[in-house]
CSV table of C-alpha atoms and ligand atoms in Angstrom, one decimal:
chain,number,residue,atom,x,y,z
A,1,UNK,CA,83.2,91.8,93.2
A,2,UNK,CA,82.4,95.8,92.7
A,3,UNK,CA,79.8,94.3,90.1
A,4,UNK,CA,78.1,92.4,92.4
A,5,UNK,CA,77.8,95.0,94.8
A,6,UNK,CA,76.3,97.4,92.3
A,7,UNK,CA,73.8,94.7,91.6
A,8,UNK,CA,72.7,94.8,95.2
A,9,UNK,CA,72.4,98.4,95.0
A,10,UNK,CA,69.8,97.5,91.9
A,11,UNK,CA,67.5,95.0,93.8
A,12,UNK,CA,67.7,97.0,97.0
A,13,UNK,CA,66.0,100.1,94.9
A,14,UNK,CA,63.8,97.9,93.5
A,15,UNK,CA,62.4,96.8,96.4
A,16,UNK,CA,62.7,99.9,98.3
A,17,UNK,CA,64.8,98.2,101.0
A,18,UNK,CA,67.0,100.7,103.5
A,19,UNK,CA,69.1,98.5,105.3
A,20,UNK,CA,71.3,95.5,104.4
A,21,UNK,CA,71.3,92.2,106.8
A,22,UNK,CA,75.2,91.0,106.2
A,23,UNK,CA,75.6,87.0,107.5
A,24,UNK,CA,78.7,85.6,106.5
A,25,UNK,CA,82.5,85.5,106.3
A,26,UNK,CA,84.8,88.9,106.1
A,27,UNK,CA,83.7,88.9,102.1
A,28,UNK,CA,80.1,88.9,102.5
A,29,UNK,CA,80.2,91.3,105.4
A,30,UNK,CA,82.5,93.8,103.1
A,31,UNK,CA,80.6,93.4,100.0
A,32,UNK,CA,77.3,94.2,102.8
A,33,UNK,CA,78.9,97.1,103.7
A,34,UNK,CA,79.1,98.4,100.0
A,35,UNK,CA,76.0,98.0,99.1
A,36,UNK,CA,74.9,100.2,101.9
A,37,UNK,CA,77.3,103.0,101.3
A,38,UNK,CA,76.9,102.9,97.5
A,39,UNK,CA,73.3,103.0,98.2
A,40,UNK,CA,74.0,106.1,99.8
A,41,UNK,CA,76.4,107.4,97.3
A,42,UNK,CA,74.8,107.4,94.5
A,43,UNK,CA,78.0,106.2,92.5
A,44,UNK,CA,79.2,102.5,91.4
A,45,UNK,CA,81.4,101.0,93.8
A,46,UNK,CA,84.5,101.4,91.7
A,47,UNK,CA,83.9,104.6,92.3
A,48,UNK,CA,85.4,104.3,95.5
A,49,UNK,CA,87.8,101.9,95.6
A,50,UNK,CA,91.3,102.2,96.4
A,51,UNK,CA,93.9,103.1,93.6
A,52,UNK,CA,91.2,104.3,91.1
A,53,UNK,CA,89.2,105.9,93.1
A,54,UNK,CA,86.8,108.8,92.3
A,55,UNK,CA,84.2,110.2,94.5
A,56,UNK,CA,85.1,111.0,98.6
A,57,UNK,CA,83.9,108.4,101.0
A,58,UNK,CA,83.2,110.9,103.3
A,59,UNK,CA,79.3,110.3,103.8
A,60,UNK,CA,77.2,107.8,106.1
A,61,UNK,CA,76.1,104.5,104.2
A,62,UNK,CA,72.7,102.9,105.0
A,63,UNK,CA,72.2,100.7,108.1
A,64,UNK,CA,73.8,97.6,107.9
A,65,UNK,CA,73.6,94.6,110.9
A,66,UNK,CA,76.3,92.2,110.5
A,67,UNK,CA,75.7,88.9,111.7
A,68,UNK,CA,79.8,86.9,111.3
A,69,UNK,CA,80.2,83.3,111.3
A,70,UNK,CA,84.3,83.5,111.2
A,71,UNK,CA,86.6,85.2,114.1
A,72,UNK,CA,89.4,86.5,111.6
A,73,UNK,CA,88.5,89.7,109.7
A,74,UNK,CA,86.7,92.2,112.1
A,75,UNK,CA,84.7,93.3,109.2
A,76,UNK,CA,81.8,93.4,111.5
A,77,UNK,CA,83.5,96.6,113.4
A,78,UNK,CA,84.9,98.6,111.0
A,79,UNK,CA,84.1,100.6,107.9
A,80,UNK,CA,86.3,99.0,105.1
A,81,UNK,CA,85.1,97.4,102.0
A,82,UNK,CA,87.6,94.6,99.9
A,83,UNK,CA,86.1,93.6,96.7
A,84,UNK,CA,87.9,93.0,93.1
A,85,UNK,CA,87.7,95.3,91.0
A,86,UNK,CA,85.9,94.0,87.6
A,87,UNK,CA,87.8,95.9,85.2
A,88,UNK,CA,91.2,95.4,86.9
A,89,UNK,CA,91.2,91.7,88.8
A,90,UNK,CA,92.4,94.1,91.2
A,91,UNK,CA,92.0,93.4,95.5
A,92,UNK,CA,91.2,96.7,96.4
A,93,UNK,CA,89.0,98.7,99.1
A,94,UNK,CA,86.9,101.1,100.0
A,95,UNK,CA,86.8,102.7,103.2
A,96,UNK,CA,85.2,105.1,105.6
A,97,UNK,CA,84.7,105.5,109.4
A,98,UNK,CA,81.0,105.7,108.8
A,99,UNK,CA,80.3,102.4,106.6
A,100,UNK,CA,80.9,100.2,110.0
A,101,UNK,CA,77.9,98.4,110.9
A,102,UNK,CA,75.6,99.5,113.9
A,103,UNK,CA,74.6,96.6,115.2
A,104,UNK,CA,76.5,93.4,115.0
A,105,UNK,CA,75.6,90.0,116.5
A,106,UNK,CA,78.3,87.7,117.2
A,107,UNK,CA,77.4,83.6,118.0
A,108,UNK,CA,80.2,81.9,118.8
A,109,UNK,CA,78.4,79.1,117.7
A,110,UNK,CA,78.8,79.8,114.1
A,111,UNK,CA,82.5,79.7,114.0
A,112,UNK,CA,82.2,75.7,115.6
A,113,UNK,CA,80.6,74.7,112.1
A,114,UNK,CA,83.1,76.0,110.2
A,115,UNK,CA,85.5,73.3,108.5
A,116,UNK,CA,88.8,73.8,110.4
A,117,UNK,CA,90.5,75.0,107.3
A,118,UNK,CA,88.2,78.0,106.7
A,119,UNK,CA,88.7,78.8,110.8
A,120,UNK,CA,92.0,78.4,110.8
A,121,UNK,CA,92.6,81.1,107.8
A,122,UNK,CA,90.1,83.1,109.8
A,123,UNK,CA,92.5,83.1,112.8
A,124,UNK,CA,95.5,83.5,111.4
A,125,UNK,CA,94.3,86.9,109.5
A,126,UNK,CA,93.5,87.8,113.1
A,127,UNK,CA,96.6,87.3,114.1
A,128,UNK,CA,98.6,89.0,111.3
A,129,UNK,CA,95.8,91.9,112.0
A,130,UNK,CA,97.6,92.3,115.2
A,131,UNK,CA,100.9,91.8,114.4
A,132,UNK,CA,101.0,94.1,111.7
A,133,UNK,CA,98.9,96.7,113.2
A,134,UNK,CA,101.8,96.7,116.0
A,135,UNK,CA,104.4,97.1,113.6
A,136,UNK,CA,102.8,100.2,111.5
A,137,UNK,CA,104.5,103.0,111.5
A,138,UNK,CA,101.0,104.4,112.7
A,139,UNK,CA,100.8,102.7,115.6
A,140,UNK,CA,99.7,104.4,118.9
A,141,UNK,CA,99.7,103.4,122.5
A,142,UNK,CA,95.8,102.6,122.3
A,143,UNK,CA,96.3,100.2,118.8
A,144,UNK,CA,98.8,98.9,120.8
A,145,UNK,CA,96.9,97.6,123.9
A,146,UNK,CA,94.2,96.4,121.7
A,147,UNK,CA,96.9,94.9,119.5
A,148,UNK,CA,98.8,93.1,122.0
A,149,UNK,CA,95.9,91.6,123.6
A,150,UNK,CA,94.4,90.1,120.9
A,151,UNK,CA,98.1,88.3,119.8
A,152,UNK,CA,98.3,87.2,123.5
A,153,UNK,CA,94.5,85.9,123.5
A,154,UNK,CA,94.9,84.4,120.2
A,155,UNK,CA,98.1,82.4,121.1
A,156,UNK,CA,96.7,81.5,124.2
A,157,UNK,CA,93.1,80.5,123.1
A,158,UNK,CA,93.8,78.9,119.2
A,159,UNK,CA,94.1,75.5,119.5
A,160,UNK,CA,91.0,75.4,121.8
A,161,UNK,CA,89.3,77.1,119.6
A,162,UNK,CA,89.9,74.8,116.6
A,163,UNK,CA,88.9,72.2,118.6
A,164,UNK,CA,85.6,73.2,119.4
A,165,UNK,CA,85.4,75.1,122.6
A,166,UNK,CA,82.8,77.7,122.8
A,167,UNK,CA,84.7,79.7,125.5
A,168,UNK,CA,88.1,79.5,123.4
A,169,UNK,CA,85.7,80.5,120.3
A,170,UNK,CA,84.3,83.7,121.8
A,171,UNK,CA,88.0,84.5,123.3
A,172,UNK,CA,89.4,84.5,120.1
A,173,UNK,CA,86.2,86.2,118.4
A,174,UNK,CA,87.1,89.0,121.1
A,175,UNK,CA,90.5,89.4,119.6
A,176,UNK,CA,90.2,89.4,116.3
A,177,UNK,CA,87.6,92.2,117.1
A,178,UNK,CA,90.5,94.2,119.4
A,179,UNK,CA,92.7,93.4,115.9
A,180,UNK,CA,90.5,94.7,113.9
A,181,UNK,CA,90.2,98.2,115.9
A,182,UNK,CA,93.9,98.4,115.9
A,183,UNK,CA,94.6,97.6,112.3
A,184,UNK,CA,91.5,100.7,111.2
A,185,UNK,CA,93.5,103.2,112.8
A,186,UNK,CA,96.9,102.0,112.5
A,187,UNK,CA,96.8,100.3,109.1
A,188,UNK,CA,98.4,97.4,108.2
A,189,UNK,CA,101.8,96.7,106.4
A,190,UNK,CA,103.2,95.8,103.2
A,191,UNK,CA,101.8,92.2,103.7
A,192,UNK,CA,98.0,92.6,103.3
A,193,UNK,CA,98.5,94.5,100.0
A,194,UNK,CA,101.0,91.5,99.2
A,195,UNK,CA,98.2,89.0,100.1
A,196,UNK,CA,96.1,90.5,98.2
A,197,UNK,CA,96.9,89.7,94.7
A,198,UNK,CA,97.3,85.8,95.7
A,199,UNK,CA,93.5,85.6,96.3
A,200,UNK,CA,92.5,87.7,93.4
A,201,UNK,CA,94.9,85.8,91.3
A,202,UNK,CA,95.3,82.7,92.6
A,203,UNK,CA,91.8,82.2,94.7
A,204,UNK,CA,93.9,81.3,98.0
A,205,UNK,CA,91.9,82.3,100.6
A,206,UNK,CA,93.0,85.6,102.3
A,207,UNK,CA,94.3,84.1,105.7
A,208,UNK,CA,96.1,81.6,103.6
A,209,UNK,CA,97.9,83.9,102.0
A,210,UNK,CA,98.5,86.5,105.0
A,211,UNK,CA,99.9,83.5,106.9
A,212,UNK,CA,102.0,82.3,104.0
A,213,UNK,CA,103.1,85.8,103.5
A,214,UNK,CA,103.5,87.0,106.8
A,215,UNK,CA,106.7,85.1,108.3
A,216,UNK,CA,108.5,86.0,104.8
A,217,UNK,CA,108.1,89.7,104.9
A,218,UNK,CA,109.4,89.5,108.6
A,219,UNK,CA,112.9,87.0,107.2
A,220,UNK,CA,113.0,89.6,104.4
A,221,UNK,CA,111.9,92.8,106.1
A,222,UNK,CA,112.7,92.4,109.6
A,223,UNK,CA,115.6,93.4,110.2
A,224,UNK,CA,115.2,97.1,109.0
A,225,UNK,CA,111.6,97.2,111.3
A,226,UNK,CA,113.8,98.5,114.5
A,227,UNK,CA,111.2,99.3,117.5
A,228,UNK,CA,108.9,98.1,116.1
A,229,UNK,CA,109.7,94.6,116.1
A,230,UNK,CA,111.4,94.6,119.0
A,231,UNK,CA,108.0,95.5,120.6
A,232,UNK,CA,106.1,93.3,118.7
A,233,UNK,CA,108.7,90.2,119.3
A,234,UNK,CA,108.2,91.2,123.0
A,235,UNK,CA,104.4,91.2,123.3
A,236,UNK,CA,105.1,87.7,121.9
A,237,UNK,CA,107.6,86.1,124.4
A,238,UNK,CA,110.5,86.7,122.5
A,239,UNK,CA,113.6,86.5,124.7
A,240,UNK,CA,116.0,87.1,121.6
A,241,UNK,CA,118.5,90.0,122.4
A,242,UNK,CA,120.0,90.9,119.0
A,243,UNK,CA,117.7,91.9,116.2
A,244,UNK,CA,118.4,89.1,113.7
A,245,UNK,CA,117.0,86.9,116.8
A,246,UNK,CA,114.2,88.4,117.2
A,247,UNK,CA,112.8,88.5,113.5
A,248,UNK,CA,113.9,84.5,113.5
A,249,UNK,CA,111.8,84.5,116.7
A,250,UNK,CA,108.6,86.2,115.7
A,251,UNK,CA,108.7,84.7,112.1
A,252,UNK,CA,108.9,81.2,113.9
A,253,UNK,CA,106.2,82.2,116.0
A,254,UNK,CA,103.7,82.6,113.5
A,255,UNK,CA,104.7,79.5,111.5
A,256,UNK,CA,104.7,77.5,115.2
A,257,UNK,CA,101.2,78.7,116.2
A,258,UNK,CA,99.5,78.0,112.6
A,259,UNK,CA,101.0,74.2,112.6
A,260,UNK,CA,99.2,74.0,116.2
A,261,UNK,CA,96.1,74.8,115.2
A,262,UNK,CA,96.2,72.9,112.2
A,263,UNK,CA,96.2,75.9,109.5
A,264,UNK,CA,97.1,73.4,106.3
A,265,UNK,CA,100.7,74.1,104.5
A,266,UNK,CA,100.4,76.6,101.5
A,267,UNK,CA,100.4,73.8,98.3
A,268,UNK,CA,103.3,75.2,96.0
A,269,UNK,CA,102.0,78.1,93.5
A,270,UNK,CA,103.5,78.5,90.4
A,271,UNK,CA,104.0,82.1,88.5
A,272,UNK,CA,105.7,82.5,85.2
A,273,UNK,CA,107.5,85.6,84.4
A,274,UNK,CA,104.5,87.5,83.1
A,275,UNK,CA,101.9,86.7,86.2
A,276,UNK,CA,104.9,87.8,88.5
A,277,UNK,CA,105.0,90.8,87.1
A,278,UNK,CA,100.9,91.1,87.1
A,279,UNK,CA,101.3,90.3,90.5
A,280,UNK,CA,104.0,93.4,91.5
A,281,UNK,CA,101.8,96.2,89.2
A,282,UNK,CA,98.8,94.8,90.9
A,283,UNK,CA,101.0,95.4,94.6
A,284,UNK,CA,102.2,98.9,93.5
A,285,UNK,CA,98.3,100.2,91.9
A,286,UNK,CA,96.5,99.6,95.0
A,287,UNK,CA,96.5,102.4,96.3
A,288,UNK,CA,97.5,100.5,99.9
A,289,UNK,CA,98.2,102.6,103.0
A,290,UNK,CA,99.9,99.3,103.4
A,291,UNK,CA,103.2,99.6,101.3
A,292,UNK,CA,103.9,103.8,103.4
A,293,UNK,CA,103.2,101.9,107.0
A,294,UNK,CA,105.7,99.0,107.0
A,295,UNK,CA,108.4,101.0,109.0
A,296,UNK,CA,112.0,101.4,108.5
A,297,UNK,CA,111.7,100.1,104.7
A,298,UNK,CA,110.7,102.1,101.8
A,299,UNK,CA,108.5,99.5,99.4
A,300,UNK,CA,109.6,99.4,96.2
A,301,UNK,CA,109.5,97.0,93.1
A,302,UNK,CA,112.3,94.9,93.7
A,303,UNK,CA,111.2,94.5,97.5
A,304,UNK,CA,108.4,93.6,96.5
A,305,UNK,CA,109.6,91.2,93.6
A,306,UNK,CA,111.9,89.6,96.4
A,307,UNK,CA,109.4,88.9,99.1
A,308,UNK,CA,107.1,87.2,95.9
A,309,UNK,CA,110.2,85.0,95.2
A,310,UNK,CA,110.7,83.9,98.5
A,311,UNK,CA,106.6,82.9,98.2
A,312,UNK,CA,106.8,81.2,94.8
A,313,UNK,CA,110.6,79.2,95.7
A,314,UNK,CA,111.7,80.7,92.7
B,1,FE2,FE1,93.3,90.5,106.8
């Protein structure tokens, strides 16, 4: 939450403290982040978020070490902030090239303790990181090495991984960092700004919803992606050679390779008329690079409204 971060900005004056010690999931390592760069700002973090925001986030934050227990979000490599917005209920985030950490220690270790639930959403967001970094419109050959690698390696070293398997732990911990490099420069799709709502809303943990969400924007969406699927099919496997085949391909990919590693099945959500259409103003006011990268489809509210159906069986 922005509150809590300005909070931590409080005690960290008070004591006089000048850098911030992050140990956690993607959340804890965000909210971290803001601290340090609000800190440094001056200004409350709603200041800077996303959609609303005020003040330019052009300035260095404080030092932060990150210390992750979860190979999913990369937050430990990059400079972007996700909190709620108080005022709004709002997912949004803050974001600049110098909030990212300077140290980070990664212990594959951590990542065994997790419950396999919380490691398999972790995964999975490192997946769709790749996937969807591959597909932005803002792709470049460099995202796209780092991008491909990390879908290969996380295909490849998953299931281990969820089993306990230290070397399978750090593989995958490697790509989701490669992920999370491509997806800060090339930005993500229309999915994570979709996603986002759902765990504001809803409380479904982010990698739930990504992985939920991920396959339906490809059924819905797909087909209008041109190169960019194709690519992305290909860096999966995909042998398809028409286009309809190859969305059915990489949408079944995803689905496949969360059942393997034992990501749980999305229970049903429910939405009446009026937290539907919470759920589309919340899509189209955040202030998402997300809904200008997904390529070959302009976003708009019935695209939106369509893709939410699809999520809700409605
Ligand atoms: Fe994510």
């Amino acid at each position: 939450m922005a509150s809590t971060v300005d909070m931590g900005v409080t005690m960290m004056r008070a004591f006089q403290l000048d850098t911030v010690v992050a140990v956690g999931g993607g959340s804890v390592m965000d909210t971290g982040k803001a601290i340090a760069a609000c800190l440094a700002g001056g200004l409350p973090a709603r200041s800077y978020l996303s959609g609303i925001r005020t003040a330019p986030t052009t300035f260095a934050s404080l030092p932060v070490i990150a210390v992750p227990t979860l190979p999913g979000s990369g937050s430990e490599v990059n400079g972007t902030c996700v909190l709620i917005d108080d005022e709004t209920g709002r997912k949004l985030s803050a974001s600049s090239e110098l909030w990212s950490p300077r140290f980070a220690l990664v212990e594959p270790q951590f990542a065994a303790l997790a419950p396999g639930p919380i490691l398999g959403g972790a995964l999975v967001d490192a997946l769709c990181h790749g996937l969807e970094a591959g597909l932005s419109v803002n792709a470049t050959l460099a995202t796209d090495f780092a991008a491909r690698g990390a879908i290969q390696e996380l295909m490849e070293s998953g299931e281990a991984a969820m089993n306990g398997d230290l070397e399978a732990l750090a593989n995958c911990w490697w790509a989701s960092i490669q992920s999370a490099r491509a997806l800060s420069v090339a930005g993500s799709i229309v999915t994570h700004p979709l996603a986002h709502p759902l765990s504001a809303r809803f409380g479904v943990p982010h990698g739930l919803s990504v992985g939920l969400l991920e396959p339906i924007v490809l059924r819905e969406l797909g087909g209008k992606m041109g190169h960019p699927l194709t690519k992305v099919a290909g860096w999966t496997g995909s042998k398809a050679t028409t286009a309809a085949g190859r969305v059915r391909a990489l949408a079944s990919t995803i689905e496949e390779w969360a059942e393997e590693i034992g990501l749980p099945a999305m229970t049903r959500l429910e939405a009446s008329d009026d937290v539907m259409d919470l759920l589309v103003d919340d899509v189209l006011k955040s202030g998402s690079r997300g809904l200008a990268n997904t390529p070959g489809v302009a976003i708009d509210e019935p695209l939106i409204r369509r893709v939410y159906a699809v999520a809700f069986r409605r």
